[in-house]
Amino acid sequence: MKKSHLTGKRFNLATLGDVHLGHPRTSTKKIVDVILEAFPGNRETADLDMILINGDFFDRNLSLSSDVVTDIHLAVCHLLRICADNNIILRVLEGTPSHDYRQSQLFEVLNDKLQLKANVRHVTKLEIEYFPEHQLNILFVPDEWHTDPDKTWLDVKKALSDHQLKTVDYVSMHGNFEYQLPEHVPASKHILSRYESITNKYILINHIHRFSKKGKAIAPGSLERLAHNEEEAKGHIRIYVEDDQPDRVVFVENKKATPYVTLDCTRMSPEEIELKIRQVAEEYSKLNYPGRYDAHVRVFVKQDSPFINNFKDAIALYDRVRWEYKLDTDKKQTDTVMVDTFKKYVAVQITPENVHSLLRAELSARGHSSEFIEECLKLVKQVLR
């Protein structure tokens, strides 16, 4: 394999992730509209060389009977046509299995059946791909490749060795680094310094929905707001690389991101709370966003507030806003929503790619001999043929 070098050419890259089509709270139609607006048929889009989607394009396993499937097909076909018409490379990484469920194979299926001829791949394995037209290598690391990030890192080093490389130019991955979460959060965390040591340019990582940048790592965050505690700006990243010029890393904000608003009304009287609700409802009802709700508003009140009994009456006239009230005793818990999320048990999706490593780890933990384990793995390989 040729070794990469980023000299003498420009390279324009757009990267996004955590799109979560099919989300139960934020309208899929609205998310699709955001995709269409982010990649219109204009000169700026045509100047792109590559679009990387770093996992979680889907939020849940969807059936054809779902009312959002048509909108999702529209988004996928739009991206495929844009890429085919402008010779843009499109790579879609598999994200968290319990979100994506390998549904991003839809990109390859529609591209083939509609004969769109886009340069597109749905990447489901840890691998390195060389792009001769741009003379660069990209490492792809799907989510939950191993439950142990150390084992994933061993596979990264093996991939480098197999390709006779010491470094790659970019990394597209789904997961999180240690800097993105508090130390005490019991979640698997990749070590940033490891990946920086083998990356020439940038590590593009999705999974945590907040935008961040540290060293070579760029986390675009989610394309849309999907929950409370995500009040920060949303969007995607454009990277412009040109020889002898400083790189430009641009955050392209989704200025129509769905509002998720928290109102602290713990020191207000019931009358003041009702007035505040009216003001907020009138403000957000003017947005007229597509979908069931224009905004999601969470109201904190005191545990003994008389307003609790009047809550349904107070919000009855404002059905374009999704309301919920929380007691002040819950505030500390909701302020640490990211920590609470990672405390929940998340099942590891078993796939043909990870079943062997999962089975090996389980049998080894149970004390079985290496000979017995290898025999079991042989049987599994035969079944999967």
Tab-separated table of C-alpha atoms in Angstrom:
chain	number	residue	atom	x	y	z
A	1	MET	CA	0.000	0.000	0.000
A	2	LYS	CA	1.208	3.494	-0.842
A	3	LYS	CA	2.119	5.696	2.050
A	4	SER	CA	0.089	8.863	2.256
A	5	HIS	CA	1.309	12.424	1.941
A	6	LEU	CA	-0.812	15.555	2.100
A	7	THR	CA	1.183	17.850	-0.161
A	8	GLY	CA	0.447	19.744	-3.314
A	9	LYS	CA	-3.331	19.347	-3.121
A	10	ARG	CA	-6.290	20.735	-1.299
A	11	PHE	CA	-8.655	18.491	0.607
A	12	ASN	CA	-12.082	19.662	1.766
A	13	LEU	CA	-13.928	17.485	4.242
A	14	ALA	CA	-17.342	17.695	5.905
A	15	THR	CA	-17.976	15.535	8.944
A	16	LEU	CA	-21.036	14.926	11.083
A	17	GLY	CA	-22.629	12.272	13.238
A	18	ASP	CA	-25.251	11.540	15.887
A	19	VAL	CA	-27.993	12.386	13.406
A	20	HIS	CA	-30.464	10.009	15.127
A	21	LEU	CA	-33.147	9.732	12.469
A	22	GLY	CA	-36.250	8.162	13.973
A	23	HIS	CA	-35.771	9.964	17.286
A	24	PRO	CA	-38.881	9.841	19.521
A	25	ARG	CA	-38.722	13.507	20.592
A	26	THR	CA	-37.036	15.571	17.882
A	27	SER	CA	-38.902	15.373	14.570
A	28	THR	CA	-37.239	13.223	11.898
A	29	LYS	CA	-38.747	15.483	9.237
A	30	LYS	CA	-36.967	18.412	10.863
A	31	ILE	CA	-33.657	16.526	11.032
A	32	VAL	CA	-34.012	15.624	7.347
A	33	ASP	CA	-34.628	19.286	6.502
A	34	VAL	CA	-31.426	20.131	8.379
A	35	ILE	CA	-29.486	17.613	6.258
A	36	LEU	CA	-30.920	19.061	3.046
A	37	GLU	CA	-30.026	22.601	4.115
A	38	ALA	CA	-26.533	21.586	5.260
A	39	PHE	CA	-25.683	20.048	1.871
A	40	PRO	CA	-27.555	21.987	-0.819
A	41	GLY	CA	-26.724	21.795	-4.515
A	42	ASN	CA	-24.428	24.819	-4.467
A	43	ARG	CA	-20.769	25.650	-5.083
A	44	GLU	CA	-19.785	25.238	-1.422
A	45	THR	CA	-21.066	21.668	-1.390
A	46	ALA	CA	-19.520	20.928	-4.784
A	47	ASP	CA	-16.106	21.976	-3.430
A	48	LEU	CA	-16.167	19.142	-0.891
A	49	ASP	CA	-13.984	16.110	-1.531
A	50	MET	CA	-15.442	13.881	1.170
A	51	ILE	CA	-18.312	13.580	3.643
A	52	LEU	CA	-17.765	11.424	6.728
A	53	ILE	CA	-20.732	10.369	8.866
A	54	ASN	CA	-19.251	9.088	12.124
A	55	GLY	CA	-22.064	6.802	13.234
A	56	ASP	CA	-25.559	6.935	14.758
A	57	PHE	CA	-27.223	8.073	11.561
A	58	PHE	CA	-30.245	6.225	12.981
A	59	ASP	CA	-31.705	6.415	16.474
A	60	ARG	CA	-33.496	3.044	16.640
A	61	ASN	CA	-34.427	0.001	14.622
A	62	LEU	CA	-37.151	1.106	12.186
A	63	SER	CA	-39.657	-0.909	10.179
A	64	LEU	CA	-41.098	0.009	6.791
A	65	SER	CA	-44.402	0.796	8.487
A	66	SER	CA	-42.778	3.662	10.398
A	67	ASP	CA	-44.051	7.047	9.242
A	68	VAL	CA	-40.498	8.455	9.117
A	69	VAL	CA	-39.037	5.964	6.628
A	70	THR	CA	-40.026	8.002	3.540
A	71	ASP	CA	-38.307	11.088	4.931
A	72	ILE	CA	-35.185	9.054	5.707
A	73	HIS	CA	-35.073	7.706	2.140
A	74	LEU	CA	-35.289	11.310	0.924
A	75	ALA	CA	-32.263	12.279	3.050
A	76	VAL	CA	-30.192	9.293	1.921
A	77	CYS	CA	-31.029	9.797	-1.771
A	78	HIS	CA	-30.241	13.497	-1.509
A	79	LEU	CA	-26.786	12.813	-0.060
A	80	LEU	CA	-26.105	10.123	-2.664
A	81	ARG	CA	-27.099	12.382	-5.569
A	82	ILE	CA	-25.088	15.313	-4.229
A	83	CYS	CA	-22.033	13.086	-3.885
A	84	ALA	CA	-22.491	11.430	-7.289
A	85	ASP	CA	-23.014	14.733	-9.118
A	86	ASN	CA	-19.966	16.372	-7.517
A	87	ASN	CA	-17.577	13.420	-7.221
A	88	ILE	CA	-17.678	13.556	-3.399
A	89	ILE	CA	-16.596	10.460	-1.474
A	90	LEU	CA	-19.166	9.383	1.134
A	91	ARG	CA	-18.366	7.091	4.043
A	92	VAL	CA	-20.933	6.119	6.678
A	93	LEU	CA	-19.511	4.520	9.815
A	94	GLU	CA	-21.540	2.110	11.926
A	95	GLY	CA	-22.236	3.728	15.290
A	96	THR	CA	-23.722	2.313	18.458
A	97	PRO	CA	-25.352	-0.998	17.426
A	98	SER	CA	-28.480	-0.337	19.494
A	99	HIS	CA	-28.993	2.847	17.468
A	100	ASP	CA	-27.817	2.062	13.947
A	101	TYR	CA	-28.686	-1.657	13.744
A	102	ARG	CA	-26.687	-1.719	10.474
A	103	GLN	CA	-29.487	0.239	8.798
A	104	SER	CA	-26.930	2.503	7.095
A	105	GLN	CA	-26.519	-0.259	4.525
A	106	LEU	CA	-29.442	1.647	3.000
A	107	PHE	CA	-26.850	3.991	1.461
A	108	GLU	CA	-25.247	1.184	-0.522
A	109	VAL	CA	-28.565	-0.465	-1.429
A	110	LEU	CA	-30.185	2.706	-2.802
A	111	ASN	CA	-26.984	3.714	-4.595
A	112	ASP	CA	-26.899	0.335	-6.319
A	113	LYS	CA	-30.607	-0.067	-7.109
A	114	LEU	CA	-31.034	3.509	-8.358
A	115	GLN	CA	-27.701	3.346	-10.223
A	116	LEU	CA	-26.589	6.671	-8.777
A	117	LYS	CA	-22.888	5.713	-9.012
A	118	ALA	CA	-21.845	7.557	-5.855
A	119	ASN	CA	-18.552	6.567	-4.236
A	120	VAL	CA	-20.168	5.367	-1.006
A	121	ARG	CA	-19.475	2.683	1.592
A	122	HIS	CA	-21.126	1.667	4.833
A	123	VAL	CA	-18.164	0.839	7.081
A	124	THR	CA	-18.887	-1.827	9.705
A	125	LYS	CA	-15.372	-3.026	10.557
A	126	LEU	CA	-12.239	-1.559	12.086
A	127	GLU	CA	-10.190	-0.929	8.980
A	128	ILE	CA	-7.878	1.428	7.121
A	129	GLU	CA	-8.891	2.644	3.682
A	130	TYR	CA	-6.498	4.267	1.243
A	131	PHE	CA	-7.871	6.950	-1.088
A	132	PRO	CA	-5.500	7.180	-4.080
A	133	GLU	CA	-7.153	10.275	-5.556
A	134	HIS	CA	-6.182	12.216	-2.437
A	135	GLN	CA	-3.177	10.109	-1.386
A	136	LEU	CA	-4.352	9.653	2.178
A	137	ASN	CA	-5.336	6.911	4.599
A	138	ILE	CA	-8.311	6.956	6.963
A	139	LEU	CA	-8.745	4.671	9.960
A	140	PHE	CA	-12.347	3.697	10.741
A	141	VAL	CA	-13.292	2.534	14.253
A	142	PRO	CA	-16.958	1.562	14.785
A	143	ASP	CA	-18.531	1.752	18.230
A	144	GLU	CA	-18.309	-1.286	20.524
A	145	TRP	CA	-15.711	-2.977	18.333
A	146	HIS	CA	-14.579	-4.431	21.617
A	147	THR	CA	-16.040	-3.760	25.035
A	148	ASP	CA	-12.468	-3.058	26.160
A	149	PRO	CA	-10.831	-0.005	24.458
A	150	ASP	CA	-7.422	-1.579	25.066
A	151	LYS	CA	-8.363	-4.498	22.815
A	152	THR	CA	-9.634	-2.067	20.184
A	153	TRP	CA	-6.271	-0.296	20.317
A	154	LEU	CA	-4.474	-3.602	19.729
A	155	ASP	CA	-6.558	-4.079	16.572
A	156	VAL	CA	-5.694	-0.533	15.483
A	157	LYS	CA	-1.987	-1.336	15.782
A	158	LYS	CA	-2.491	-4.583	13.879
A	159	ALA	CA	-4.288	-2.743	11.080
A	160	LEU	CA	-1.386	-0.299	10.845
A	161	SER	CA	1.078	-3.163	10.709
A	162	ASP	CA	-0.947	-5.012	8.075
A	163	HIS	CA	-0.873	-1.911	5.873
A	164	GLN	CA	2.806	-1.234	6.622
A	165	LEU	CA	1.927	2.163	8.095
A	166	LYS	CA	3.029	4.030	11.193
A	167	THR	CA	0.358	6.715	10.887
A	168	VAL	CA	-2.888	7.524	9.119
A	169	ASP	CA	-4.063	10.946	8.013
A	170	TYR	CA	-7.538	10.928	9.561
A	171	VAL	CA	-9.503	8.790	11.989
A	172	SER	CA	-13.288	8.394	11.819
A	173	MET	CA	-14.629	6.773	14.967
A	174	HIS	CA	-17.644	6.388	17.210
A	175	GLY	CA	-17.017	6.372	20.942
A	176	ASN	CA	-15.538	8.799	23.432
A	177	PHE	CA	-12.194	9.895	24.795
A	178	GLU	CA	-11.381	10.281	28.464
A	179	TYR	CA	-11.476	14.089	28.261
A	180	GLN	CA	-15.125	14.059	27.158
A	181	LEU	CA	-16.499	12.513	30.347
A	182	PRO	CA	-15.873	13.016	34.074
A	183	GLU	CA	-13.332	10.582	35.463
A	184	HIS	CA	-15.852	8.891	37.750
A	185	VAL	CA	-18.304	8.014	34.939
A	186	PRO	CA	-18.234	4.213	34.542
A	187	ALA	CA	-17.953	4.133	30.752
A	188	SER	CA	-15.408	2.721	28.332
A	189	LYS	CA	-13.079	5.515	27.253
A	190	HIS	CA	-10.537	5.591	24.450
A	191	ILE	CA	-7.203	7.230	25.264
A	192	LEU	CA	-6.661	10.321	23.139
A	193	SER	CA	-2.855	10.282	23.269
A	194	ARG	CA	-2.800	6.848	21.642
A	195	TYR	CA	-4.776	7.970	18.614
A	196	GLU	CA	-2.927	11.275	18.363
A	197	SER	CA	0.332	9.343	18.108
A	198	ILE	CA	-0.820	7.618	14.908
A	199	THR	CA	-2.768	10.507	13.299
A	200	ASN	CA	-1.258	13.127	11.005
A	201	LYS	CA	-4.271	15.420	10.805
A	202	TYR	CA	-7.516	14.975	12.740
A	203	ILE	CA	-9.453	12.430	14.771
A	204	LEU	CA	-13.165	12.829	14.054
A	205	ILE	CA	-15.260	11.257	16.788
A	206	ASN	CA	-18.962	11.104	17.530
A	207	HIS	CA	-21.039	9.640	20.356
A	208	ILE	CA	-21.015	12.458	22.903
A	209	HIS	CA	-23.570	14.979	21.655
A	210	ARG	CA	-21.621	18.085	22.680
A	211	PHE	CA	-19.132	19.726	20.321
A	212	SER	CA	-15.559	19.719	21.593
A	213	LYS	CA	-12.026	20.037	20.282
A	214	LYS	CA	-8.845	18.964	22.016
A	215	GLY	CA	-5.497	18.444	20.344
A	216	LYS	CA	-6.142	16.522	17.135
A	217	ALA	CA	-9.587	15.386	18.268
A	218	ILE	CA	-12.681	17.071	16.871
A	219	ALA	CA	-16.096	15.961	18.141
A	220	PRO	CA	-18.825	17.529	15.960
A	221	GLY	CA	-21.544	16.659	18.489
A	222	SER	CA	-25.101	15.966	17.346
A	223	LEU	CA	-26.562	17.604	14.254
A	224	GLU	CA	-29.745	18.504	16.165
A	225	ARG	CA	-30.822	18.943	19.777
A	226	LEU	CA	-32.237	15.687	21.052
A	227	ALA	CA	-32.668	16.184	24.794
A	228	HIS	CA	-32.502	18.637	27.653
A	229	ASN	CA	-28.990	19.604	28.766
A	230	GLU	CA	-28.122	20.008	25.063
A	231	GLU	CA	-28.744	23.733	24.893
A	232	GLU	CA	-25.392	24.420	23.218
A	233	ALA	CA	-25.073	25.119	19.481
A	234	LYS	CA	-25.537	22.166	17.117
A	235	GLY	CA	-24.248	21.518	13.611
A	236	HIS	CA	-21.420	19.868	11.691
A	237	ILE	CA	-17.741	20.456	10.862
A	238	ARG	CA	-15.994	21.535	7.650
A	239	ILE	CA	-12.227	21.093	7.366
A	240	TYR	CA	-10.284	22.844	4.607
A	241	VAL	CA	-6.711	21.670	4.028
A	242	GLU	CA	-4.441	23.282	1.459
A	243	ASP	CA	-0.709	22.922	1.004
A	244	ASP	CA	1.339	25.760	2.548
A	245	GLN	CA	-1.788	27.226	4.180
A	246	PRO	CA	-3.057	26.849	7.765
A	247	ASP	CA	-5.932	24.383	8.017
A	248	ARG	CA	-9.368	25.897	8.475
A	249	VAL	CA	-11.721	24.062	10.840
A	250	VAL	CA	-15.212	25.554	10.663
A	251	PHE	CA	-18.203	24.723	12.838
A	252	VAL	CA	-21.314	25.114	10.646
A	253	GLU	CA	-24.134	25.843	13.062
A	254	ASN	CA	-27.623	24.455	12.646
A	255	LYS	CA	-29.376	27.704	13.496
A	256	LYS	CA	-32.789	26.032	13.414
A	257	ALA	CA	-31.931	23.460	16.070
A	258	THR	CA	-34.948	22.479	18.138
A	259	PRO	CA	-35.054	24.407	21.424
A	260	TYR	CA	-34.815	22.332	24.588
A	261	VAL	CA	-35.364	24.870	27.355
A	262	THR	CA	-35.167	24.645	31.148
A	263	LEU	CA	-37.046	27.182	33.282
A	264	ASP	CA	-36.006	27.501	36.928
A	265	CYS	CA	-39.246	28.598	38.598
A	266	THR	CA	-38.404	27.408	42.093
A	267	ARG	CA	-38.576	30.957	43.494
A	268	MET	CA	-41.725	32.027	41.650
A	269	SER	CA	-45.309	32.156	42.767
A	270	PRO	CA	-47.916	30.122	40.835
A	271	GLU	CA	-49.058	33.331	39.100
A	272	GLU	CA	-45.490	34.190	38.067
A	273	ILE	CA	-44.940	30.671	36.759
A	274	GLU	CA	-48.081	30.834	34.606
A	275	LEU	CA	-46.965	34.195	33.199
A	276	LYS	CA	-43.504	32.785	32.404
A	277	ILE	CA	-45.052	29.776	30.662
A	278	ARG	CA	-47.253	32.050	28.559
A	279	GLN	CA	-44.283	34.185	27.494
A	280	VAL	CA	-42.157	31.174	26.540
A	281	ALA	CA	-45.009	29.449	24.699
A	282	GLU	CA	-45.733	32.527	22.609
A	283	GLU	CA	-42.048	32.944	21.773
A	284	TYR	CA	-41.494	29.394	20.543
A	285	SER	CA	-44.875	28.939	18.868
A	286	LYS	CA	-43.773	31.585	16.362
A	287	LEU	CA	-41.040	29.315	15.042
A	288	ASN	CA	-43.428	27.032	13.139
A	289	TYR	CA	-40.894	24.242	12.792
A	290	PRO	CA	-41.946	21.042	11.014
A	291	GLY	CA	-42.899	18.242	13.369
A	292	ARG	CA	-45.155	17.770	16.327
A	293	TYR	CA	-43.432	20.240	18.659
A	294	ASP	CA	-41.684	23.565	18.144
A	295	ALA	CA	-39.870	23.351	21.479
A	296	HIS	CA	-39.420	21.184	24.554
A	297	VAL	CA	-39.703	23.063	27.848
A	298	ARG	CA	-38.859	21.668	31.288
A	299	VAL	CA	-40.141	23.619	34.304
A	300	PHE	CA	-38.509	23.282	37.721
A	301	VAL	CA	-40.812	24.034	40.662
A	302	LYS	CA	-40.630	23.579	44.408
A	303	GLN	CA	-41.774	20.256	45.783
A	304	ASP	CA	-44.608	21.904	47.732
A	305	SER	CA	-45.604	24.417	45.030
A	306	PRO	CA	-49.393	24.804	44.531
A	307	PHE	CA	-48.617	25.202	40.819
A	308	ILE	CA	-48.238	21.420	40.481
A	309	ASN	CA	-52.010	21.025	40.744
A	310	ASN	CA	-52.548	23.656	38.039
A	311	PHE	CA	-49.876	22.464	35.622
A	312	LYS	CA	-52.192	20.797	33.082
A	313	ASP	CA	-54.489	23.824	32.955
A	314	ALA	CA	-51.554	26.211	32.572
A	315	ILE	CA	-50.161	24.420	29.488
A	316	ALA	CA	-53.481	23.380	27.898
A	317	LEU	CA	-53.503	26.186	25.324
A	318	TYR	CA	-49.918	25.639	24.163
A	319	ASP	CA	-49.864	22.245	22.457
A	320	ARG	CA	-47.048	23.205	20.062
A	321	VAL	CA	-44.679	22.998	23.003
A	322	ARG	CA	-43.902	19.744	24.788
A	323	TRP	CA	-44.031	20.476	28.511
A	324	GLU	CA	-42.835	18.666	31.599
A	325	TYR	CA	-42.339	19.778	35.155
A	326	LYS	CA	-39.650	18.644	37.553
A	327	LEU	CA	-39.343	19.103	41.291
A	328	ASP	CA	-36.400	21.042	42.677
A	329	THR	CA	-35.270	17.828	44.390
A	330	ASP	CA	-34.657	16.366	40.913
A	331	LYS	CA	-32.521	19.265	39.704
A	332	LYS	CA	-29.151	17.843	40.757
A	333	GLN	CA	-29.945	14.599	38.969
A	334	THR	CA	-30.984	16.273	35.716
A	335	ASP	CA	-27.939	18.537	35.811
A	336	THR	CA	-25.808	15.402	35.548
A	337	VAL	CA	-27.790	13.802	32.734
A	338	MET	CA	-24.613	12.760	30.919
A	339	VAL	CA	-23.409	10.835	33.961
A	340	ASP	CA	-26.785	9.190	34.475
A	341	THR	CA	-26.879	8.124	30.844
A	342	PHE	CA	-23.660	6.159	31.170
A	343	LYS	CA	-24.761	4.512	34.412
A	344	LYS	CA	-27.534	2.722	32.549
A	345	TYR	CA	-26.885	-0.798	31.368
A	346	VAL	CA	-26.416	-0.917	27.610
A	347	ALA	CA	-26.435	-4.314	25.951
A	348	VAL	CA	-23.641	-5.049	23.510
A	349	GLN	CA	-25.022	-5.907	20.091
A	350	ILE	CA	-23.606	-9.219	18.855
A	351	THR	CA	-22.538	-9.061	15.210
A	352	PRO	CA	-20.582	-11.361	12.877
A	353	GLU	CA	-17.581	-9.045	13.347
A	354	ASN	CA	-17.466	-9.097	17.156
A	355	VAL	CA	-18.960	-12.487	18.049
A	356	HIS	CA	-15.578	-14.220	18.018
A	357	SER	CA	-13.877	-11.733	20.354
A	358	LEU	CA	-16.886	-11.652	22.703
A	359	LEU	CA	-17.055	-15.452	22.828
A	360	ARG	CA	-13.310	-15.760	23.360
A	361	ALA	CA	-13.419	-13.277	26.265
A	362	GLU	CA	-16.412	-15.010	27.878
A	363	LEU	CA	-14.969	-18.523	27.621
A	364	SER	CA	-11.591	-17.335	28.869
A	365	ALA	CA	-13.249	-15.647	31.868
A	366	ARG	CA	-14.923	-18.953	32.688
A	367	GLY	CA	-11.566	-20.694	32.817
A	368	HIS	CA	-11.773	-22.839	29.670
A	369	SER	CA	-8.576	-23.978	28.012
A	370	SER	CA	-7.277	-22.310	24.862
A	371	GLU	CA	-7.787	-25.578	22.936
A	372	PHE	CA	-11.459	-25.706	23.919
A	373	ILE	CA	-11.929	-22.035	23.008
A	374	GLU	CA	-10.387	-22.486	19.556
A	375	GLU	CA	-12.659	-25.473	18.854
A	376	CYS	CA	-15.698	-23.404	19.814
A	377	LEU	CA	-14.606	-20.560	17.544
A	378	LYS	CA	-14.175	-22.970	14.639
A	379	LEU	CA	-17.756	-24.141	15.087
A	380	VAL	CA	-18.983	-20.559	15.124
A	381	LYS	CA	-17.111	-19.775	11.898
A	382	GLN	CA	-18.786	-22.753	10.222
A	383	VAL	CA	-22.227	-21.565	11.307
A	384	LEU	CA	-21.572	-18.046	10.000
A	385	ARG	CA	-20.440	-19.137	6.559
